[in-house]
Amino acid sequence: MLQKIDRVNIGIKEIDDMLSGGLPKGRVILLSGSSGTGKTTFGVQFVYNGIKNFNEPGVFITLEQNKEKIKEDMRSVGMDIEELDNFNLIGGSVAEVMHFKDKTKAKVNDFLAEIEEIIKQTKAKRVVVDSLNLFLILFKTEEERRKALLSLCQILSKNKCTALLTCETKENTFDLSWYGFEEFVVDGVITLYNVKQGQVFHKGITIRKMRGVNHSESIYPYKITDKGIKIYTEEPWPVT
Amino acid sequence: MLQKIDRVNIGIKEIDDMLSGGLPKGRVILLSGSSGTGKTTFGVQFVYNGIKNFNEPGVFITLEQNKEKIKEDMRSVGMDIEELDNFNLIGGSVAEVMHFKDKTKAKVNDFLAEIEEIIKQTKAKRVVVDSLNLFLILFKTEEERRKALLSLCQILSKNKCTALLTCETKENTFDLSWYGFEEFVVDGVITLYNVKQGQVFHKGITIRKMRGVNHSESIYPYKITDKGIKIYTEEPWPVT
Amino acid sequence: MLQKIDRVNIGIKEIDDMLSGGLPKGRVILLSGSSGTGKTTFGVQFVYNGIKNFNEPGVFITLEQNKEKIKEDMRSVGMDIEELDNFNLIGGSVAEVMHFKDKTKAKVNDFLAEIEEIIKQTKAKRVVVDSLNLFLILFKTEEERRKALLSLCQILSKNKCTALLTCETKENTFDLSWYGFEEFVVDGVITLYNVKQGQVFHKGITIRKMRGVNHSESIYPYKITDKGIKIYTEEPWPVT
Amino acid sequence: MLQKIDRVNIGIKEIDDMLSGGLPKGRVILLSGSSGTGKTTFGVQFVYNGIKNFNEPGVFITLEQNKEKIKEDMRSVGMDIEELDNFNLIGGSVAEVMHFKDKTKAKVNDFLAEIEEIIKQTKAKRVVVDSLNLFLILFKTEEERRKALLSLCQILSKNKCTALLTCETKENTFDLSWYGFEEFVVDGVITLYNVKQGQVFHKGITIRKMRGVNHSESIYPYKITDKGIKIYTEEPWPVT
Amino acid sequence: MLQKIDRVNIGIKEIDDMLSGGLPKGRVILLSGSSGTGKTTFGVQFVYNGIKNFNEPGVFITLEQNKEKIKEDMRSVGMDIEELDNFNLIGGSVAEVMHFKDKTKAKVNDFLAEIEEIIKQTKAKRVVVDSLNLFLILFKTEEERRKALLSLCQILSKNKCTALLTCETKENTFDLSWYGFEEFVVDGVITLYNVKQGQVFHKGITIRKMRGVNHSESIYPYKITDKGIKIYTEEPWPVT
Amino acid sequence: MLQKIDRVNIGIKEIDDMLSGGLPKGRVILLSGSSGTGKTTFGVQFVYNGIKNFNEPGVFITLEQNKEKIKEDMRSVGMDIEELDNFNLIGGSVAEVMHFKDKTKAKVNDFLAEIEEIIKQTKAKRVVVDSLNLFLILFKTEEERRKALLSLCQILSKNKCTALLTCETKENTFDLSWYGFEEFVVDGVITLYNVKQGQVFHKGITIRKMRGVNHSESIYPYKITDKGIKIYTEEPWPVT
C-alpha cells in the first residue's frame, strides 16, 4: 500500500477537517487574502497552537508590523504570545525592515541564511512569513521574484518546516496572490475572502490548492473573534 | 485575563459604536474615500472633538489645501477651528507644498523630523495627514512609497498618537487606497463611499479593517451636514 | 454665529438652486464632461451672466478653439459675446497655442503670470479656463501636473476669482476628470454626463463635490438650447 | 437678431435632417466608426453629392487605400467618381504613403502645405481625410498628435472647407475616436456603430457632438446599399 | 451601367452565398479567429478548391506549422494536398521560420520579393498567408507593422491575387484582429468565433467587412468535419 | 482512402473518448489550467500509463517542483513512480532550476540539446514539460518566446514524441495560456478549469483545439481522486 503524506494540525478543527487532517507536513502553503481578512491572526494561531498543543517550536517572521503591536493585537484575539517560550517572533521593527530593504542581492542571501539559522537554532517546525509581498517587493523582475520564492521554499523544505506565507491580494478580486505566479510555486493555497453582499461585508475561507491532499472545494464563512479565527462549516452562508 | 487595547473616541457616537468603543489608541488608520466624500471634514472633526471634549491637543497637517480655505470650510460645517488653542493646523499653503516637493530624499526625512518636532511641542495625541496621496507622490517606486509610509507610521506610533491618514480613492471603485498597498501597512481602514443609485449619489461609511478591535462589517449611510459628518446606523439605506 | 461662505450666481437658476445659492465665492470649480456635453457653453454662460446681470468683469481663456468659432457658436446658443465690453476672450488661435506648447517650464510661469496680469487689468471676478486638459498636457509627470494645477488655483484664489476649469472626461465613464487627480485639488466638481439609454443619448448634470456648500446629490436632465444650457429639475428623467 | 451658422448639405436627406439642415459650414467633423461601417463610402458620398448637386469642388485624401480600389468600390455602391471632373482623389497608393511615412517633421509641414495647395488649386469646398488615424500615427506623443490635428483643422478652417475626417474606432466600444482626444479638437462628431444583437450585426448612425447646431440625439439604423449609405429615421430599430 | 466587382468562389457554397457570390477578385481578406477555429483548414480549402474546381494555381505560405503536419492534418479533413500539382505549400519548417526571424529589414523586403517571385512562377491566383501574426511580429512598432501589411497587400494586389491572411485573435473577445489595426488595412474581414454556451463551445462564422460587396450580417454555425469546414445557414443556432 | 492520424492513449478512458481515440501521435499538446487544477497529476498519469499499459518509455521534465515532492504527491493520487524503470523524472531541484536560469542564450540551446539527448537515450515516446511558463520566462520578448517554443516543439516532433506542455493560466479567466500565443504554436489544447459556482469550486476539462482530430466541444466535470484524475462524461454538471 502507498504511504500517505503526513499531516500537521493547524489547531482550528474546521480547517483541519476541510484539509482531511491538516496541512501536508513539510510543505509551503500560501495564505492569501485582502486587507483585514485576518491573515496575521491565522498565522499566529498556527504557530501558537503548535507550541501549546503539539509542543512544536515555531517562528513568526514579520516584515511589516511592529512586534509590540502584534503582541497587543494577538492579546485582543485571545493569544498571549509572550507567555510562550518557544514562540519566536522575529523581524518586525520598521528600522530593521528599512535596513533590510537597502541590502544588496548578496545580502538577500544573508537574510535567507539568517532565517535558516533561526529555524535551526529554535528547532522550529512551523514557520510563518508575514508577508510574502514585502519580501518579493525587493526584487525587480518576475524572474528574480520566482527565484527568490523558490529559494525561500527550498530552505523551508530542507529544514522540514511546515510554512504559511501570508500574501496580500487586491480588493474585490478572486486572485490567489499579488503577482499572479506565487500560487504556482507553493504546494498549497488557502484563501481568505472579504465579499460585499448588499451593505455588509462577509468573510469566507477556502482551500484553492493543496498538492497531495484531499480537500474541501467549498467556501465557508468565518469570523475574527476574541478567541481568534472561527470557521462555520455547519451553518448556512452568510453567518449572522 | 488579557488586557484589551485602549480606545480613543472619535466623538461621532455612531462610528465609535461601530468600532465598539472608538479607534484603537496609538494606531494609524487610513481614512479613504473618493472626491467629495468628506474626508477632510471627518479628519477635522476627529481633532476638533479631541480638543473640545477630551482635552487632547491635535495636529492637522494639510498638504493640498490652503489653511484659510479649510477654516472657512469648517465653519460651514459647524466647527470654528480658530477658537481652539490646541488645534494645530500646519502645512497647507501652495507655496510651502511646492517648496516641499523640490526637497530631496534627505529633506523628506527633515519633513518627517519636522512632523515629529511639532507633535512633541504640541503634545498632540491626535494627528491627521490630509492627504497621504500628496505625501506618497513624492516617491517614485512602490518600494520607496512603502518605506515612506512605514517611516511615517513609526513616528506616529513612537509618539503614541492616534492618527488618521486621508487617502483619495478613484471614483466608482471599492478600492481601499490609491496605490493598492496602503491598507496593508496601516492598522485600520475606514472607507467613505459615494455610490450612484439611479439618478442620485448616496454616501456610505464602513470599517474595512481594524486590527485588535471588534467592529461592524456593515455600510451605513451618512451625510455632510452643517454640524459635520452625521451617520445613520438606525435607518434603512438609503437615507432620504 | 458662524459666518457662511459667500456665493456667486452662475445665472442659471436651477444650478444655483442645486448649489443652495450659487458657487462658493473665490473658489476653483472643475466643470467636467465628455465630448459634446456643452462645457464651453456652460463656461461662457457663467462669464456672460456675470457681466450682464451682476456687472462683474470676466475672462474666458481658450486653449483649443479659435476665438471666431467660439463667438459664432455662442451666437447660436443665444449669447453675443462681442456686444459685451467686459467679456475678455483670450488665447484661442491655433498659432498661439502651438507657440505656447513650445514654451519651456520657465515660460509656463510666464503664462501663469500673463493670466494673473490679465485678471488684474480687467478686474475679473469670473474666470474660465477651457480646457484644463490642454494646460496639463504640457507637463510630463503626475507630480508636475499636480503642481501646475496648484499654481493655477493659487493665482485664481489670490485674486479672489471664482473660476471654472473645464475638464474633458472619457466617454462612457463616470470619471470626474481626465487624469484622475484633478478633482482632489479643486474646491468643487460639477459633472456633465452623456448617457446612452436604448437608442438615445441623454444629458445630465450633477454636483459631485463642493467644499463648504450644501448641495443636491441628484443628476438632473439638461439640454443645450438656443438660449444656452437649460436644466430641468422639476421633470422626471429623461426629458422628452 | 443673432445670425445662425450656415449649413452644408451632405446630400443624404436623413442625416441632413438629423443635423437640422446639414453640417455647419467651414467646420471640421470627425466621422468615426469601427471597421466595415462604411466611413469611406460616407465620405465619398459627401464629396460626390457636393459636386453633383451643389457644384462644389471637393478633395478626397486617402492615406491607406489604393485609388483604383476606391473607384471600383464606389462604383459598387452607385458612385462613378471618374465621371466627375471636380472629384479630386489624391494620395492613396501604398508607395506614396510609405514614402510619406519616412518624412521628417519638417516634411509633415510640407504635407500640410501640399494639402492646402491642392485645396486652393481646386477651390475645394468639401474635404475628406481618410483616415485621420494614418495621419496621426506619424506622431509619437499625444501632445504632438494634438498639435498636428490642430494644424490640420486650422488649414481646413482658414480655407473655409467643410471637412470630414474619418476615424477608426475599436470594435465593441462606444468610443468616439482612436486616441480618445480627437473628439475634443474637432467641431463635431458623427459616429457609425456596428452592434451585435443575438447572431446579427446591425449598423447605427448618431450625432455625438456638433458645436453651434441643434441635432438629433438618437441612433438610427442604416445600411450600405448599392446606392450608398441609406438611413432609416422612420422605422423601428433594427431594420429588417 | 456601372460594372460590378468580379468574384472568386471559395468553394464552400454557404459562405459564397453569404458573400452574394464569393470573395471580391484581387482583394486581400483577413480570416480571423481564436485558437482551434479552423483558420488553417479554411485557408487550405480555399486554395484546394481553386485548383480542383476552377483550375487556378494557388500558394499557401505557412510561417508556423511544419509542412508535413499540415499535409497530415488536411488529410484528416478530407483534402490530400499532395495529389495536386498546383498546390504550392511554402515556408513552414521551424528552421526556415527561425532563419527568417533573424533577417534584417532589408531581408524582410527579400522575403516579400520571394513571395512575389513564387506567385509569378506559379501563376497563383489564390494566396493564403498563415498566419499574419507571425509575419507582423517581426516589426517593432505599429507604424512598421502597418507599413509591412500595406506592402504585403500591395504585392498581392499588383499580382491580381485573391488572398486570405489568417489572423489569430484573443480568446473570448469579439476582436477582429490581434493588433487592432489589421482590419482597417485589408479589403474584408471574415471572422470565426468560438463561443462558450453553458458547458459547450460552439463555432460561428460571420462577415464583418467586405468592401464593394453586399454580404450577410449574420453569424452562422459551422463545424470542422472530415470533409473540411461545413456551414449551416439553414439551421437554428446552435447546431446540435 | 485517406490515412488517419495515429493515436496515443492517455489511459484515462473518458478523455481518450473525448478525443475519439486519444492524442494525435507525435504532436505537442498544451495542457493549460489555473493553480490547483491538477496539471502535474494529469501529466504524470499520461507518462505513467504509457509505461504501465503500453510499454512506452517516458520523460517527465519538471522545472519548478522538487523531485521528491512529486514522488510523494503522486503516491497520494495512486501512482508510485519509483516502481517504474522507464519513468524518467528529470530537472526539478530548485538549485538546478536556478542554475539553469543563469544560463545564457547559448546555454538555452544546450538545455534543448540535453532534452533531446535524454529523449534519445531513454527512447521516450511520451514527454511532459512541467511547466512551459518556467521555460518561457527565460526569454524577454514575445518573438524570443515564440522562437523558443517553436524550437522545443521541433525537437519533440523530430523525435516522434507525443508531448504535453503544462501551462499555468490566470485565475478566473477562460484564457488558454499565460502569454496568449502558446495555443497558436502547439497542435492542440486541453484546458482544465476551476470555476466558482455559489460557494463551491468545481473542476472541468475540455478540448479547445486538436488539429487533425475530431473531438468533443463540451466541458466535463472531473475530480482529483486518490486514483488520479477522474472524468465524469456521463453525469450532469456539476458532480456532487
Coordinates of N, CA and C in Angstrom, one line a residue, chain F residues 94-232:
Chain F
V94 N 15.4 22.8 -7.0 CA 15.5 24.3 -7.1 C 16.9 24.8 -7.5
A95 N 17.9 24.2 -7.0 CA 19.3 24.6 -7.3 C 19.5 24.4 -8.8
E96 N 19.1 23.3 -9.4 CA 19.2 23.1 -10.8 C 18.5 24.2 -11.6
V97 N 17.3 24.4 -11.2 CA 16.5 25.4 -11.9 C 17.2 26.8 -11.9
M98 N 17.6 27.1 -10.7 CA 18.3 28.4 -10.5 C 19.6 28.5 -11.3
H99 N 20.3 27.4 -11.4 CA 21.5 27.4 -12.2 C 21.1 27.6 -13.6
F100 N 20.1 26.9 -14.0 CA 19.6 27.0 -15.4 C 19.2 28.4 -15.8
K101 N 18.6 29.1 -14.8 CA 18.1 30.5 -15.0 C 19.3 31.4 -15.3
D102 N 20.4 31.1 -14.9 CA 21.6 32.0 -15.2 C 22.2 31.6 -16.5
K103 N 21.7 30.6 -17.2 CA 22.3 30.2 -18.5 C 22.1 31.3 -19.5
T104 N 23.0 31.5 -20.4 CA 22.9 32.4 -21.5 C 22.1 31.7 -22.6
K105 N 21.8 32.5 -23.7 CA 21.1 32.0 -24.8 C 21.7 30.7 -25.3
A106 N 23.0 30.8 -25.5 CA 23.7 29.6 -26.0 C 23.4 28.4 -25.1
K107 N 23.3 28.6 -23.8 CA 23.1 27.6 -22.9 C 21.6 27.1 -23.0
V108 N 20.7 28.0 -23.4 CA 19.3 27.5 -23.6 C 19.3 26.4 -24.7
N109 N 20.2 26.7 -25.7 CA 20.3 25.6 -26.7 C 20.9 24.4 -26.1
D110 N 21.8 24.5 -25.2 CA 22.4 23.3 -24.5 C 21.2 22.6 -23.8
F111 N 20.4 23.4 -23.2 CA 19.3 22.8 -22.4 C 18.4 22.0 -23.4
L112 N 18.1 22.6 -24.5 CA 17.3 21.9 -25.5 C 18.0 20.6 -26.0
A113 N 19.3 20.8 -26.2 CA 20.1 19.6 -26.7 C 20.1 18.5 -25.6
E114 N 20.1 18.9 -24.4 CA 20.0 18.0 -23.3 C 18.7 17.2 -23.3
I115 N 17.6 17.9 -23.5 CA 16.3 17.3 -23.5 C 16.3 16.3 -24.7
E116 N 16.8 16.7 -25.8 CA 16.9 15.8 -27.0 C 17.7 14.5 -26.6
E117 N 18.8 14.8 -26.0 CA 19.7 13.7 -25.6 C 19.0 12.7 -24.8
I118 N 18.3 13.2 -23.7 CA 17.6 12.3 -22.8 C 16.5 11.5 -23.5
I119 N 15.8 12.2 -24.4 CA 14.7 11.5 -25.2 C 15.4 10.4 -26.0
K120 N 16.5 10.6 -26.6 CA 17.1 9.6 -27.4 C 17.6 8.4 -26.6
Q121 N 18.3 8.8 -25.5 CA 18.8 7.7 -24.6 C 17.7 6.8 -24.0
T122 N 16.6 7.5 -23.6 CA 15.6 6.7 -23.0 C 14.6 6.1 -24.0
K123 N 14.7 6.5 -25.2 CA 13.8 6.1 -26.3 C 12.3 6.5 -25.9
A124 N 12.2 7.7 -25.3 CA 10.9 8.1 -24.8 C 10.0 8.4 -25.9
K125 N 8.7 8.0 -25.7 CA 7.7 8.2 -26.7 C 6.7 9.3 -26.1
R126 N 6.7 9.4 -24.8 CA 5.8 10.4 -24.1 C 6.7 11.3 -23.3
V127 N 6.4 12.6 -23.5 CA 7.2 13.6 -22.8 C 6.3 14.7 -22.2
V128 N 6.6 15.1 -21.0 CA 5.8 16.2 -20.3 C 6.8 17.2 -19.9
V129 N 6.5 18.5 -20.2 CA 7.3 19.6 -19.7 C 6.4 20.4 -18.7
D130 N 6.8 20.4 -17.4 CA 6.0 21.0 -16.3 C 6.8 22.0 -15.6
S131 N 6.7 23.3 -15.8 CA 5.7 23.9 -16.7 C 6.4 24.7 -17.8
L132 N 5.6 24.9 -18.9 CA 6.1 25.7 -20.0 C 6.4 27.1 -19.6
N133 N 5.6 27.6 -18.6 CA 5.8 29.0 -18.1 C 7.2 29.3 -17.7
L134 N 7.7 28.3 -16.9 CA 9.1 28.5 -16.3 C 10.1 28.4 -17.4
F135 N 9.8 27.7 -18.5 CA 10.7 27.7 -19.6 C 10.7 29.0 -20.4
L136 N 9.5 29.5 -20.6 CA 9.3 30.7 -21.4 C 9.8 32.0 -20.7
I137 N 9.7 31.9 -19.3 CA 10.1 33.1 -18.6 C 11.6 33.5 -18.8
L138 N 12.3 32.6 -19.3 CA 13.7 32.9 -19.5 C 14.0 33.9 -20.7
F139 N 12.9 34.1 -21.5 CA 13.1 34.9 -22.7 C 12.4 36.3 -22.5
K140 N 12.9 37.3 -23.1 CA 12.5 38.6 -22.8 C 11.3 39.1 -23.7
T141 N 11.3 38.7 -24.9 CA 10.3 39.3 -25.9 C 9.4 38.2 -26.4
E142 N 8.2 38.6 -26.9 CA 7.3 37.6 -27.4 C 7.9 36.9 -28.6
E143 N 8.7 37.6 -29.4 CA 9.4 36.9 -30.5 C 10.3 35.8 -30.0
E144 N 11.1 36.1 -29.0 CA 12.1 35.1 -28.5 C 11.3 33.9 -27.9
R145 N 10.2 34.3 -27.2 CA 9.4 33.2 -26.6 C 8.8 32.3 -27.7
R146 N 8.2 32.9 -28.7 CA 7.7 32.1 -29.8 C 8.7 31.2 -30.4
K147 N 9.9 31.8 -30.6 CA 11.0 31.0 -31.2 C 11.4 29.9 -30.3
A148 N 11.5 30.1 -29.0 CA 11.9 29.1 -28.1 C 10.9 27.9 -28.1
L149 N 9.6 28.3 -28.1 CA 8.6 27.3 -28.1 C 8.6 26.5 -29.4
L150 N 8.9 27.2 -30.5 CA 9.0 26.5 -31.8 C 10.1 25.5 -31.8
S151 N 11.2 25.9 -31.2 CA 12.4 25.0 -31.1 C 12.1 23.8 -30.3
L152 N 11.4 24.0 -29.2 CA 11.1 22.9 -28.3 C 10.1 21.9 -29.1
C153 N 9.1 22.5 -29.7 CA 8.2 21.7 -30.5 C 8.9 20.9 -31.6
Q154 N 9.9 21.6 -32.2 CA 10.6 20.9 -33.3 C 11.4 19.7 -32.8
I155 N 12.0 19.8 -31.7 CA 12.8 18.7 -31.1 C 11.8 17.6 -30.7
L156 N 10.7 17.9 -30.2 CA 9.8 16.9 -29.8 C 9.2 16.1 -31.0
S157 N 8.9 16.9 -32.0 CA 8.3 16.3 -33.3 C 9.3 15.4 -34.0
K158 N 10.5 16.0 -34.1 CA 11.6 15.3 -34.8 C 11.9 13.9 -34.2
N159 N 11.7 13.8 -32.9 CA 11.9 12.6 -32.2 C 10.6 11.7 -32.0
K160 N 9.6 12.1 -32.7 CA 8.3 11.4 -32.7 C 7.7 11.2 -31.3
C161 N 7.9 12.2 -30.5 CA 7.3 12.2 -29.1 C 5.9 12.8 -29.2
T162 N 5.0 12.2 -28.4 CA 3.8 12.9 -28.1 C 4.0 13.6 -26.8
A163 N 3.7 14.9 -26.8 CA 4.1 15.7 -25.6 C 3.0 16.5 -25.1
L164 N 3.0 16.6 -23.7 CA 2.1 17.6 -23.0 C 3.0 18.7 -22.4
L165 N 2.7 19.9 -22.7 CA 3.3 21.0 -22.1 C 2.3 21.7 -21.1
T166 N 2.6 21.6 -19.8 CA 1.6 22.2 -18.9 C 1.8 23.7 -18.9
C167 N 0.7 24.4 -18.8 CA 0.7 25.8 -18.9 C -0.2 26.5 -17.9
E168 N 0.4 27.2 -17.0 CA -0.4 27.9 -16.0 C -1.2 29.0 -16.6
T169 N -2.5 29.1 -16.2 CA -3.3 30.2 -16.7 C -3.8 31.0 -15.5
K170 N -4.1 32.3 -15.7 CA -4.6 33.1 -14.6 C -5.9 32.7 -14.1
E171 N -6.1 32.9 -12.8 CA -7.4 32.6 -12.2 C -8.6 33.3 -12.8
N172 N -9.7 32.6 -12.9 CA -11.0 33.3 -13.2 C -11.0 33.9 -14.6
T173 N -10.3 33.2 -15.5 CA -10.4 33.6 -16.9 C -10.7 32.3 -17.7
F174 N -11.0 32.5 -19.0 CA -11.1 31.4 -19.9 C -9.9 31.4 -20.9
D175 N -8.8 32.0 -20.4 CA -7.6 32.0 -21.2 C -7.1 30.6 -21.5
L176 N -6.4 30.5 -22.6 CA -5.9 29.2 -23.0 C -4.4 29.0 -22.6
S177 N -3.8 30.2 -22.2 CA -2.4 30.1 -21.9 C -2.0 31.4 -21.1
W178 N -0.7 31.4 -20.8 CA -0.2 32.6 -20.0 C 0.0 33.8 -20.8
Y179 N 0.8 33.6 -21.9 CA 1.2 34.8 -22.7 C 0.2 35.1 -23.8
G180 N -0.7 34.1 -24.1 CA -1.7 34.4 -25.1 C -1.3 34.0 -26.5
F181 N -0.1 33.4 -26.7 CA 0.2 33.0 -28.1 C 0.5 31.5 -28.1
E182 N 0.8 30.8 -26.9 CA 1.2 29.4 -26.9 C 0.2 28.5 -27.7
E183 N -1.1 28.8 -27.5 CA -2.1 28.0 -28.2 C -2.0 27.9 -29.7
F184 N -1.4 29.0 -30.3 CA -1.3 29.0 -31.7 C -0.1 28.2 -32.2
V185 N 0.9 28.0 -31.4 CA 2.1 27.3 -31.8 C 1.9 25.7 -31.7
V186 N 1.2 25.3 -30.7 CA 1.0 23.9 -30.5 C -0.1 23.3 -31.4
D187 N -0.1 21.9 -31.3 CA -1.1 21.2 -32.2 C -2.5 21.0 -31.5
G188 N -2.5 21.2 -30.2 CA -3.8 21.0 -29.5 C -3.7 21.7 -28.2
V189 N -4.9 21.9 -27.6 CA -5.0 22.5 -26.3 C -6.1 21.7 -25.5
I190 N -5.7 21.2 -24.3 CA -6.7 20.7 -23.4 C -6.6 21.6 -22.2
T191 N -7.8 22.1 -21.8 CA -7.9 23.1 -20.7 C -8.6 22.5 -19.5
L192 N -8.0 22.8 -18.3 CA -8.6 22.5 -17.0 C -9.1 23.7 -16.4
Y193 N -10.4 23.7 -16.0 CA -11.0 24.9 -15.4 C -11.2 24.7 -13.9
N194 N -11.3 25.8 -13.2 CA -11.6 25.8 -11.8 C -12.7 26.9 -11.6
V195 N -13.9 26.6 -11.6 CA -15.0 27.6 -11.7 C -15.8 27.7 -10.4
K196 N -15.9 28.9 -9.9 CA -16.7 29.1 -8.7 C -18.2 29.2 -9.0
Q197 N -18.9 28.3 -8.4 CA -20.4 28.4 -8.5 C -21.0 28.5 -7.1
G198 N -21.6 29.6 -6.8 CA -22.0 29.9 -5.5 C -20.8 29.8 -4.5
Q199 N -20.9 29.0 -3.5 CA -19.7 28.9 -2.6 C -18.9 27.7 -2.8
V200 N -18.9 27.1 -3.9 CA -18.1 25.9 -4.2 C -17.3 26.0 -5.5
F201 N -16.1 25.5 -5.5 CA -15.3 25.5 -6.7 C -15.5 24.1 -7.4
H202 N -15.7 24.1 -8.7 CA -15.9 22.9 -9.5 C -14.8 22.9 -10.5
K203 N -14.3 21.6 -10.9 CA -13.3 21.5 -11.9 C -14.0 20.9 -13.2
G204 N -13.5 21.4 -14.3 CA -14.0 21.0 -15.6 C -12.9 20.8 -16.6
I205 N -13.0 19.9 -17.5 CA -12.0 19.6 -18.5 C -12.6 19.8 -19.9
T206 N -11.9 20.3 -20.8 CA -12.4 20.5 -22.2 C -11.2 20.5 -23.2
I207 N -11.5 20.1 -24.4 CA -10.6 20.2 -25.5 C -10.9 21.4 -26.3
R208 N -9.9 22.3 -26.4 CA -10.2 23.6 -27.1 C -9.7 23.6 -28.5
K209 N -8.8 22.7 -28.8 CA -8.2 22.7 -30.1 C -7.5 21.3 -30.3
M210 N -7.6 20.7 -31.4 CA -6.8 19.5 -31.6 C -6.7 19.2 -33.1
R211 N -5.7 19.8 -33.7 CA -5.5 19.7 -35.2 C -5.6 18.2 -35.6
G212 N -6.4 18.0 -36.7 CA -6.4 16.6 -37.3 C -7.2 15.6 -36.5
V213 N -7.9 16.0 -35.5 CA -8.7 15.0 -34.7 C -10.1 15.6 -34.4
N214 N -11.1 14.7 -34.6 CA -12.4 15.0 -34.2 C -12.5 15.0 -32.7
H215 N -13.1 15.9 -32.1 CA -13.1 15.9 -30.6 C -14.4 16.6 -30.0
S216 N -14.7 16.2 -28.8 CA -15.8 16.8 -28.1 C -15.6 18.3 -27.9
E217 N -16.7 19.1 -27.9 CA -16.6 20.5 -27.7 C -17.2 20.9 -26.3
S218 N -17.4 19.8 -25.5 CA -18.1 20.1 -24.2 C -17.0 20.1 -23.0
I219 N -17.5 20.8 -22.0 CA -16.7 20.8 -20.7 C -17.3 19.7 -19.8
Y220 N -16.5 18.8 -19.3 CA -16.9 17.7 -18.4 C -16.3 17.9 -17.1
P221 N -17.1 17.6 -16.0 CA -16.6 17.7 -14.7 C -15.5 16.6 -14.4
Y222 N -14.5 16.9 -13.6 CA -13.6 15.9 -13.2 C -13.2 16.2 -11.7
K223 N -12.5 15.2 -11.1 CA -12.0 15.3 -9.8 C -10.6 14.8 -9.7
I224 N -9.8 15.3 -8.7 CA -8.5 14.6 -8.4 C -8.8 13.7 -7.3
T225 N -8.7 12.4 -7.6 CA -9.0 11.4 -6.5 C -7.8 10.7 -6.1
D226 N -7.9 9.8 -5.2 CA -6.7 9.0 -4.8 C -6.3 8.0 -5.9
K227 N -7.0 8.0 -7.0 CA -6.5 7.2 -8.1 C -6.2 8.1 -9.3
G228 N -5.9 9.3 -9.0 CA -5.6 10.3 -10.1 C -6.8 11.0 -10.6
I229 N -6.7 11.6 -11.8 CA -7.8 12.3 -12.5 C -8.9 11.4 -12.8
K230 N -10.1 11.8 -12.4 CA -11.3 11.0 -12.8 C -12.3 12.0 -13.5
I231 N -12.7 11.6 -14.7 CA -13.6 12.5 -15.5 C -15.0 11.9 -15.6
Y232 N -16.0 12.7 -15.5 CA -17.4 12.3 -15.4 C -18.2 12.7 -16.7

